Short mmCIF file of C-alpha atoms in Angstrom, two decimals:
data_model
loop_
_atom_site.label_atom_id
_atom_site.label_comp_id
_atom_site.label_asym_id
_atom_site.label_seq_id
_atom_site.Cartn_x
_atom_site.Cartn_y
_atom_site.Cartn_z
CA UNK U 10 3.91 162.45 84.08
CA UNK U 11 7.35 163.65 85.38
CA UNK U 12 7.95 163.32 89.15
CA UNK U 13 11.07 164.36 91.30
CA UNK U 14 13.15 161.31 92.46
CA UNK U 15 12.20 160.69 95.60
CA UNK U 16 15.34 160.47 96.61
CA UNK U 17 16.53 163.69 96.03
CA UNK U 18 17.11 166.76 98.70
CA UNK U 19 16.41 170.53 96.90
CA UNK U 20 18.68 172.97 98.55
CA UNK U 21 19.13 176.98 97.76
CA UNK U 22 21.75 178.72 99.05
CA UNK U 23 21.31 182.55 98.31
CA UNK U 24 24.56 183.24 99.99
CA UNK U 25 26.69 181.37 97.68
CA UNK U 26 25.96 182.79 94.11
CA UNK U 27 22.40 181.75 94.95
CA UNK U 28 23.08 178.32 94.40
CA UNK U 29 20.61 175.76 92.95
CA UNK U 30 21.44 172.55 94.10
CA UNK U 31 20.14 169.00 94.12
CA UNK U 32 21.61 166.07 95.97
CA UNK U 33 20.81 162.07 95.37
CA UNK U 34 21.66 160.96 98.64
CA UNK U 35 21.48 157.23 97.97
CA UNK U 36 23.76 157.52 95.38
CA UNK U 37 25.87 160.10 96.73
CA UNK U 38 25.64 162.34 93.50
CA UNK U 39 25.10 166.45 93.34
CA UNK U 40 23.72 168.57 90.23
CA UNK U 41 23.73 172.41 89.91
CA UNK U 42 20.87 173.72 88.22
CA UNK U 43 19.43 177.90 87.14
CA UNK U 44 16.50 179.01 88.65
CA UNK U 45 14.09 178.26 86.54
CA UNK U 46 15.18 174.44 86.55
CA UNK U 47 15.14 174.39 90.40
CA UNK U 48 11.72 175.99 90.38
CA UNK U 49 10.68 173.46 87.87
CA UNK U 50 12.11 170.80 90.22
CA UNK U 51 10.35 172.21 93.56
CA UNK U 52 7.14 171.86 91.08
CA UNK U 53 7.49 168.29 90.09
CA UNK U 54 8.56 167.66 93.73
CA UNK U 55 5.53 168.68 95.38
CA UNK U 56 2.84 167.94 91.85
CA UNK U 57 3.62 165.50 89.59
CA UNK U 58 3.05 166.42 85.73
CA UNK U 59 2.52 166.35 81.92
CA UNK U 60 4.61 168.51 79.82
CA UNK U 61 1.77 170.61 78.47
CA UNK U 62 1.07 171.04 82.35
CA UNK U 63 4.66 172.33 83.15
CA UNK U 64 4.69 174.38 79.80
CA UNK U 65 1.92 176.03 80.58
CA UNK U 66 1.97 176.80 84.21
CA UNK U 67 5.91 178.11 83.95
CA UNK U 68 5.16 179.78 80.45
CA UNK U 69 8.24 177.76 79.19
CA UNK U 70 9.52 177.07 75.90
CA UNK U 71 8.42 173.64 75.15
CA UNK U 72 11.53 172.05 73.85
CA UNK U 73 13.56 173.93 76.04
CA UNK U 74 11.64 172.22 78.96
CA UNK U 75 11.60 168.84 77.46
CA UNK U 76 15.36 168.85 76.47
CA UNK U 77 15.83 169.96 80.32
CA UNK U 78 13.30 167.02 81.78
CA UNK U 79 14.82 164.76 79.14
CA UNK U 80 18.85 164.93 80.68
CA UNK U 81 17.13 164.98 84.49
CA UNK U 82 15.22 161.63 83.44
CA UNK U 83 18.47 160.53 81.90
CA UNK U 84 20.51 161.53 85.04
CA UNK U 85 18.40 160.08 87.57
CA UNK U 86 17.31 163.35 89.12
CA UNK U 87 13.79 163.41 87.75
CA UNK U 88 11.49 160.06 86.81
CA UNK U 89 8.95 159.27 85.09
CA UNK U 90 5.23 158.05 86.57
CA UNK U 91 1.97 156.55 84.80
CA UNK U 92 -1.02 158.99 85.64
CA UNK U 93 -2.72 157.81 88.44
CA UNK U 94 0.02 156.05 89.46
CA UNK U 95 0.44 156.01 93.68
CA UNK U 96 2.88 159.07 94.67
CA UNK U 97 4.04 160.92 97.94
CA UNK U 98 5.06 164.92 98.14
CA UNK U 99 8.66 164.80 98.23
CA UNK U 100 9.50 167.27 101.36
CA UNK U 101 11.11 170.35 100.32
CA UNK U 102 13.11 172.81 102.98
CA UNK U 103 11.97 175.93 103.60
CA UNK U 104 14.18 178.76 102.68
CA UNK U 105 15.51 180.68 105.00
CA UNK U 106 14.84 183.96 105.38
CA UNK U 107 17.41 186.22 103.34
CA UNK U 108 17.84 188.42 106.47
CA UNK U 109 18.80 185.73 108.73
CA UNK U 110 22.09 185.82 107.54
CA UNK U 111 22.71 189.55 107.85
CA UNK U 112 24.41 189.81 111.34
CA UNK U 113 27.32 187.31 110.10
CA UNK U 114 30.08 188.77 108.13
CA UNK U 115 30.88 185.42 106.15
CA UNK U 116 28.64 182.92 104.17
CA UNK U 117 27.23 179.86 105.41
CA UNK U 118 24.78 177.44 103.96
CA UNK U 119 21.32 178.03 104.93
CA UNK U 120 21.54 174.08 106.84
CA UNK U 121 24.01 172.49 107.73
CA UNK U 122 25.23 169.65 105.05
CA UNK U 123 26.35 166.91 107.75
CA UNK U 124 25.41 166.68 111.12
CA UNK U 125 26.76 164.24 113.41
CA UNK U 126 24.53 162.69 115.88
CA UNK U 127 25.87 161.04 119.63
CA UNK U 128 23.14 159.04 120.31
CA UNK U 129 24.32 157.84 123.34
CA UNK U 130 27.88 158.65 125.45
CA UNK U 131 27.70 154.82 126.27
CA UNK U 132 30.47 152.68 125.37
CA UNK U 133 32.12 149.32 125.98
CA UNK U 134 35.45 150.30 125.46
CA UNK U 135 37.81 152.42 127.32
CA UNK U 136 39.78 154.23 124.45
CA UNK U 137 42.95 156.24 125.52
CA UNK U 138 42.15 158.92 122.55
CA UNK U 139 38.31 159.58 122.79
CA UNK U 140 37.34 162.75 122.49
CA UNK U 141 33.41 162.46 123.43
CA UNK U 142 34.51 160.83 126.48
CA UNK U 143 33.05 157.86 126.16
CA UNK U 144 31.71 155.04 128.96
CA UNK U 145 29.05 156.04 130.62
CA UNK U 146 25.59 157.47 128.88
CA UNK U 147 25.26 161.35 130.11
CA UNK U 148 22.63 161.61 133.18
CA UNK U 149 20.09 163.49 130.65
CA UNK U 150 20.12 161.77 127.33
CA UNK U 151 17.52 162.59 124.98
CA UNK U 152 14.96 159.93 125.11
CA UNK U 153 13.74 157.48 122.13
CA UNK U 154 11.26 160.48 121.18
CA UNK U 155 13.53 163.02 121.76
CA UNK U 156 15.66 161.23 119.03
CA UNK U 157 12.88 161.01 116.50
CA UNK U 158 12.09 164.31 116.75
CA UNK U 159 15.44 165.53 115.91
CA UNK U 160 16.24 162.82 113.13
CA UNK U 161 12.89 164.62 111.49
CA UNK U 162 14.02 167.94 111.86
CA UNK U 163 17.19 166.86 110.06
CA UNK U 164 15.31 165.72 107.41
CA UNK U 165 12.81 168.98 107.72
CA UNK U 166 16.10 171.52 107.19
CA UNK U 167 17.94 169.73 104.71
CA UNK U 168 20.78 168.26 106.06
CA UNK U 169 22.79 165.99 103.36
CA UNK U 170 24.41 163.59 105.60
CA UNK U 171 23.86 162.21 109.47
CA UNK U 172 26.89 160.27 110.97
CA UNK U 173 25.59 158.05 114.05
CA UNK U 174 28.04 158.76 116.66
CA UNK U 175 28.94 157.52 120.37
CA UNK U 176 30.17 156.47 122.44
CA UNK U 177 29.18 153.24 121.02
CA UNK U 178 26.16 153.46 119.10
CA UNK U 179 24.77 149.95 119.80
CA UNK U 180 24.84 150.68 123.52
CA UNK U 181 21.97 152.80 122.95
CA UNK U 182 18.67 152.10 123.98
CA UNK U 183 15.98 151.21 121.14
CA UNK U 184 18.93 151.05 118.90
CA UNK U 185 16.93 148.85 116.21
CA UNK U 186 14.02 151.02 116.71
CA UNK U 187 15.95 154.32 115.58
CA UNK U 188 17.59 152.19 113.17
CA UNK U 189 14.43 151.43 111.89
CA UNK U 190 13.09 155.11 112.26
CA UNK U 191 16.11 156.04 109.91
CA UNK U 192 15.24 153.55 106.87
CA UNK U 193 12.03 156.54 106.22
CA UNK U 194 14.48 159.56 106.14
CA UNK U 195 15.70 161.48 103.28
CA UNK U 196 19.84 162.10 104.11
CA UNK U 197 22.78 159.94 103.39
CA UNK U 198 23.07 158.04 106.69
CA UNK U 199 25.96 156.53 108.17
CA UNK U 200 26.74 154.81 111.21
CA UNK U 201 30.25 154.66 113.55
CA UNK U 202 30.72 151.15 115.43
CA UNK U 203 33.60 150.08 116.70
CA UNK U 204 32.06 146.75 115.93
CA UNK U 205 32.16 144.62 118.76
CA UNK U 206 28.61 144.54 119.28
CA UNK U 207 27.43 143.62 115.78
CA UNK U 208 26.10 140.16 114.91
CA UNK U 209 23.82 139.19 112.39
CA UNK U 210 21.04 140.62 113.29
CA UNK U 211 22.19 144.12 114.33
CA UNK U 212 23.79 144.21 110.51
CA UNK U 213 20.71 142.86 109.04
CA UNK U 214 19.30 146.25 110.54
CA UNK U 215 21.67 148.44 109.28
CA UNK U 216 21.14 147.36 105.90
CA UNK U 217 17.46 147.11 105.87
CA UNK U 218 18.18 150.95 107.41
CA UNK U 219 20.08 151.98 104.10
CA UNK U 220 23.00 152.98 106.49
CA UNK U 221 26.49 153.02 105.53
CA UNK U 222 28.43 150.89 108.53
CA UNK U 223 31.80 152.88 109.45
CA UNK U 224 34.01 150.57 111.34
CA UNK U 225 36.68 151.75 113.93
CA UNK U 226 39.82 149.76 113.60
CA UNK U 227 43.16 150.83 115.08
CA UNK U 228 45.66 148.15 114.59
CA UNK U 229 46.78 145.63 112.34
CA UNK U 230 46.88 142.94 115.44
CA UNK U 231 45.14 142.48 118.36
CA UNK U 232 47.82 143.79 120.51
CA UNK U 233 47.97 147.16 119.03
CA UNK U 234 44.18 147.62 118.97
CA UNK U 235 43.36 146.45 122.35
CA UNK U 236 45.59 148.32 123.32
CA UNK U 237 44.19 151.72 121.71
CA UNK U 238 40.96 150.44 122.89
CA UNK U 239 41.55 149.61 126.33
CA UNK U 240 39.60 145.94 126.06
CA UNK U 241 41.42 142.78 125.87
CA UNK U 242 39.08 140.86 123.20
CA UNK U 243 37.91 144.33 121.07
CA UNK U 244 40.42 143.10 118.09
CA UNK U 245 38.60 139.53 117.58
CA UNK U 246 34.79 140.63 118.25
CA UNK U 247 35.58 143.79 115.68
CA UNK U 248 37.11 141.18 113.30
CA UNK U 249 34.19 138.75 113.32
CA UNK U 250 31.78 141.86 112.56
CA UNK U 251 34.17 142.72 109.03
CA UNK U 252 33.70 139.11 108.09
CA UNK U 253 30.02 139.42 108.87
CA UNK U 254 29.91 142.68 106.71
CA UNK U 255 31.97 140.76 104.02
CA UNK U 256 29.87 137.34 104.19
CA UNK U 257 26.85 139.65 103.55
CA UNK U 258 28.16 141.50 100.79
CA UNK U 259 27.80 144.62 103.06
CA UNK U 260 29.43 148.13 101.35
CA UNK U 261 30.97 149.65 104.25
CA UNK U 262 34.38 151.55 105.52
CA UNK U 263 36.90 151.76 108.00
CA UNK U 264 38.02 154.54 110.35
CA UNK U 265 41.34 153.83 111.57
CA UNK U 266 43.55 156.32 114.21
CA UNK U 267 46.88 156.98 113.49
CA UNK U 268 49.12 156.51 117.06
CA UNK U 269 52.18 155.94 117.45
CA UNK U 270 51.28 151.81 118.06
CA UNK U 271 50.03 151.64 114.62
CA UNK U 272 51.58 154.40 112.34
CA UNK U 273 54.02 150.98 111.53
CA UNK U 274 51.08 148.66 110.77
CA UNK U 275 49.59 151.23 107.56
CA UNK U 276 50.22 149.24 104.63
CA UNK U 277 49.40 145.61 106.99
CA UNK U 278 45.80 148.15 107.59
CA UNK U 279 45.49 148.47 103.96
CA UNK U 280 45.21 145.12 103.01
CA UNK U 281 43.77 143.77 106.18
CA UNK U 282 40.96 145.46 104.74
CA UNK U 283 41.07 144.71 101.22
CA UNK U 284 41.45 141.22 102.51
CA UNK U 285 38.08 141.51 104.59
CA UNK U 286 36.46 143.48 101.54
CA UNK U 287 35.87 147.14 102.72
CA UNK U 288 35.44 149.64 100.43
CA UNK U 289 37.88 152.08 101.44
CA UNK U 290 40.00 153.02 104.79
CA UNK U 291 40.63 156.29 106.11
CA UNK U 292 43.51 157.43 108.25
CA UNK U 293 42.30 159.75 111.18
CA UNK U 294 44.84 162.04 113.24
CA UNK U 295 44.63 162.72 116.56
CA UNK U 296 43.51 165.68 118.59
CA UNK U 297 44.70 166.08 122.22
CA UNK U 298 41.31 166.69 123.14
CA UNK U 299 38.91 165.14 125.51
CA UNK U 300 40.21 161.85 127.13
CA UNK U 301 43.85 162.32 125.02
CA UNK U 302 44.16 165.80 126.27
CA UNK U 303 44.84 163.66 129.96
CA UNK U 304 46.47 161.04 128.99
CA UNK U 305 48.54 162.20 126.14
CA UNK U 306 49.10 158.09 125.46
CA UNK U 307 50.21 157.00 121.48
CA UNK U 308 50.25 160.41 120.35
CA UNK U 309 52.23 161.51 116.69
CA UNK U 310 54.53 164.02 116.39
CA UNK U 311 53.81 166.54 113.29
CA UNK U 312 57.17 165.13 111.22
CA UNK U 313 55.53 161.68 111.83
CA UNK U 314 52.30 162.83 110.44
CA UNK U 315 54.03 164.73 107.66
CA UNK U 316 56.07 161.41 106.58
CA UNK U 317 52.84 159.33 106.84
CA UNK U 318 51.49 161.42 104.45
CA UNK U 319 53.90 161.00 101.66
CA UNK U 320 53.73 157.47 102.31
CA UNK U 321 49.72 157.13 102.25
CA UNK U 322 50.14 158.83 98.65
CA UNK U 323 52.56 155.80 97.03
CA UNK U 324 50.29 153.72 98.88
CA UNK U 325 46.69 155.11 97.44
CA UNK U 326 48.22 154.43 94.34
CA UNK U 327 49.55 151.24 95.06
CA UNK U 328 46.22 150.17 95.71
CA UNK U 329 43.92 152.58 93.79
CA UNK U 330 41.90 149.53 92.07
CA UNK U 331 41.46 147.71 95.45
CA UNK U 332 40.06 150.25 98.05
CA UNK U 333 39.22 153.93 98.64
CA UNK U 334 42.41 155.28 100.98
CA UNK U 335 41.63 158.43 102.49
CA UNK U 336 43.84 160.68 105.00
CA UNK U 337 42.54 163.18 107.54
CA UNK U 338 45.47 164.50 109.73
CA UNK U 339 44.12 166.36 112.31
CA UNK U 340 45.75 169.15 114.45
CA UNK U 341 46.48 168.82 118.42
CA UNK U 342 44.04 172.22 118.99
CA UNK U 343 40.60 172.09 118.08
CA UNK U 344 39.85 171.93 114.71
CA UNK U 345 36.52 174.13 113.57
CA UNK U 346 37.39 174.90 109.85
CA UNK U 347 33.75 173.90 108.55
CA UNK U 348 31.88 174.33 112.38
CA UNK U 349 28.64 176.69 112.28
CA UNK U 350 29.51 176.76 108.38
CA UNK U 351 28.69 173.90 106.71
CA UNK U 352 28.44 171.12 109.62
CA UNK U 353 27.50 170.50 113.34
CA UNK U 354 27.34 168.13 116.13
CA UNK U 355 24.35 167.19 118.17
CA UNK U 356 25.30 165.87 121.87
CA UNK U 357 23.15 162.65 123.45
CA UNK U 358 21.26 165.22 125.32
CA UNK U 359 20.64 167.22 122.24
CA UNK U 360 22.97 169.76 123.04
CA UNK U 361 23.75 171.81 119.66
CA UNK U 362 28.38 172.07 119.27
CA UNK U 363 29.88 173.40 116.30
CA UNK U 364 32.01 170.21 115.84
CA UNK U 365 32.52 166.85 117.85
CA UNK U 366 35.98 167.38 119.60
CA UNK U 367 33.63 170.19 121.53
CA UNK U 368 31.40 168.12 123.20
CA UNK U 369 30.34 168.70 126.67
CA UNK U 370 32.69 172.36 126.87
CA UNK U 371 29.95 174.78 127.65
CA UNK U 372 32.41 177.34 126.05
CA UNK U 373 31.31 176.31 122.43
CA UNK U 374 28.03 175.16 123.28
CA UNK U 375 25.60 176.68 121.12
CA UNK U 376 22.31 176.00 122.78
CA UNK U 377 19.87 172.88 123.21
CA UNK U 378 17.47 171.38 120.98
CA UNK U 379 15.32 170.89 124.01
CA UNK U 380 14.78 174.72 124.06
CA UNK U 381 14.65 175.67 120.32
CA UNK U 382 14.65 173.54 116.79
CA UNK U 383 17.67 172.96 114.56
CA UNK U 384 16.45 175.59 112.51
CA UNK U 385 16.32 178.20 114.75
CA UNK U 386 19.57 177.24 116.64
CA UNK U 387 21.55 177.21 113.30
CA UNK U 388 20.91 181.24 112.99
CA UNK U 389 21.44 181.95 116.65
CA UNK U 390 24.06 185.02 117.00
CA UNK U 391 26.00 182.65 119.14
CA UNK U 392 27.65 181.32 115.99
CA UNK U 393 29.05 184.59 115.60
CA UNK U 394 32.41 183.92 116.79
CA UNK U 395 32.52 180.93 114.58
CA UNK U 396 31.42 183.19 111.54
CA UNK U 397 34.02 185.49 111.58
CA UNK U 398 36.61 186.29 109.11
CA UNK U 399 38.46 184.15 106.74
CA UNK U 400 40.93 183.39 109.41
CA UNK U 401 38.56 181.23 111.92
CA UNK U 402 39.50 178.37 108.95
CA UNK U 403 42.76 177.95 110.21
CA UNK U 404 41.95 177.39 114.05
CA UNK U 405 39.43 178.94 116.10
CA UNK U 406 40.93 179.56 119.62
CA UNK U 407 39.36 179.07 123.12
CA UNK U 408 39.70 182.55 123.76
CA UNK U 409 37.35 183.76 120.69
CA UNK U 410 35.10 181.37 122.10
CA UNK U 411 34.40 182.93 125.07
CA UNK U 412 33.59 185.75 123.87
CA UNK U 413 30.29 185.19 122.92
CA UNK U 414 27.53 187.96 122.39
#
């Protein structure tokens, strides 16, 4: 009996070539398939069966079919079960209606492929650069079943990838219990701490969760980082969670902002984290958004950026059989080049944005998922601005914003 990996997410996406696409999320791996082999898949996903079984219902050449089931089995993408073996329906998304899309002049996916998720607007720290504003939780947070409802519709639509977001994620209430929620669900999950609230057990969670732990870390030394962060103390309490991560054999990453404090320290970033055994670091530029936007504090000039860049590139190499070095330089407007395309960001009071250095402006707000579900929100015209032309990639400004339909 052939069964679809339970792990894999089935996605069509008529606007793109109609695309037939399946996604592993556990290992992070993406196959491309012609009809007929996705409808094959969408079979096995939902009914598990013989070869005679599939041959017959699909009218299919029979070594055609097993030379296809053969490379999925040898893939990963398809496995194989005794009969009467225990099995669960693996969930399949809908597809969308064809003439959903019509009133937008530019392709988008049918769900978005990462969402990020602020589960709370709580936070410990008191970062100069934060651009959700972080400290104190918003007066209408989404409750613990609010959450789960929109973690499931996540899962229900599609979506590839969730990103835990804050504020500080462990400030939320019921943390552990949505961790625990997240273990069932069927996306690559990852979650971004700044790490001074993880012991033991709150990492024990995360990887009984199957969530990847992002770790925020913005300075070589504990001057520079407490600094950034605004908390005398952040720099040791983050260290002692990457030697927690590293004691427990824990994969896991960190996020580090470039500012003018630390665009010195890169290479003493690089292997402070080889040295604590992450599996890659990623360079993040700034936006003058949200709480920078005021205080304009450690910001980069573009020629700094630019020179950073070259240097990240002898470095990558450098270091190319140690760690993962990644480089996201971000511009001081508001960057939107996948928003209401391919991504989105979900508010802690379930407020829908096109992309996280949005939150809380009501000018890009897109609606609530108190009012409507993900699914209807994603094909509300109020994307339109955001679905243009070809030239919203580059920058979408505040002014096309307000114009909204």
């Amino acid at each position: 009996m052939y069964a679809l990996n339970p792990n894999v997410v089935l996605r069509f996406e008529p606007q793109f070539c109609s695309t037939y696409a399946a996604f592993d999320f556990r290992r992070v791996r993406t196959c491309f398939y012609q009809r007929w082999e996705f409808e094959l898949l969408e079979h096995l996903a939902r009914t598990p069966s013989g070869l005679d079984e599939i041959c017959l219902s699909f009218k299919a050449d029979r070594t055609r079919t097993r030379d296809f089931l053969d490379s999925q089995i040898k893939s990963g993408f398809v496995v194989e079960r005794r009969k009467g073996e225990p099995f669960s329906n693996v969930k399949v998304p809908s597809r969308a209606d064809p003439d959903a899309f019509g009133i937008f002049p530019i392709p988008f996916l049918s769900a978005p492929s990462m969402v990020d998720a602020f589960l709370t607007r709580a936070c410990n720290l008191k970062c100069s650069h934060c651009f959700s504003q972080g400290g104190k939780p918003l007066r209408d947070e989404l409750s613990f079943e609010g959450w789960i409802s929109v973690l499931n519709q996540l899962e229900d639509v599609g979506v590839l990838q969730v990103r835990l977001n804050g504020g500080e994620p462990f400030m939320r209430r019921r943390i552990q219990d949505i961790l625990l929620h997240l273990k069932h669900m069927r996306y690559f999950k990852v979650i971004i701490t700044n790490g001074t609230m993880l012991d033991e057990k709150a990492v024990d969670a995360i990887v009984d969760s199957d969530i990847m732990p992002t770790i925020s870390l913005d300075g070589a030394t504990a001057r520079i980082h407490d600094d950034f962060r605004g908390v005398p103390g952040a720099f040791d309490r983050t260290m002692r969670a990457l030697r927690i991560l590293q004691q427990k054999r824990v994969t896991y990453g960190i996020n580090t902002c470039v500012h003018s404090g630390s665009i010195g320290q890169t290479e003493d970033m690089i292997e402070l984290a080889i040295e604590h055994g992450a599996a890659r670091i990623s360079f993040l530029g700034l936006s003058e958004v949200g709480r920078l936007a005021i205080t304009k504090k450690n910001v980069v000039s573009g020629p700094e950026y630019l020179l950073l860049s070259l240097k990240l590139l002898r470095l990558a190499r450098k270091y190319r059989d140690k760690i993962e070095i990644s480089e996201t330089i971000v511009s001081r407007g508001v960057p939107l080049e996948s928003a209401g395309l391919f991504t989105c960001s979900i508010d802690s009071n379930g407020d829908v944005y096109p992309g996280n250095r949005v939150l809380g402006d009501t000018r890009y707000r897109i609606g609530s998922l108190r009012d409507a579900p993900l699914s209807k929100l994603w094909f509300s015209r109020r994307w339109i601005p955001f679905r243009k032309t070809s030239s919203r990639f580059r920058m979408l400004g505040v002014e096309d914003a307000r114009r909204q339909p």
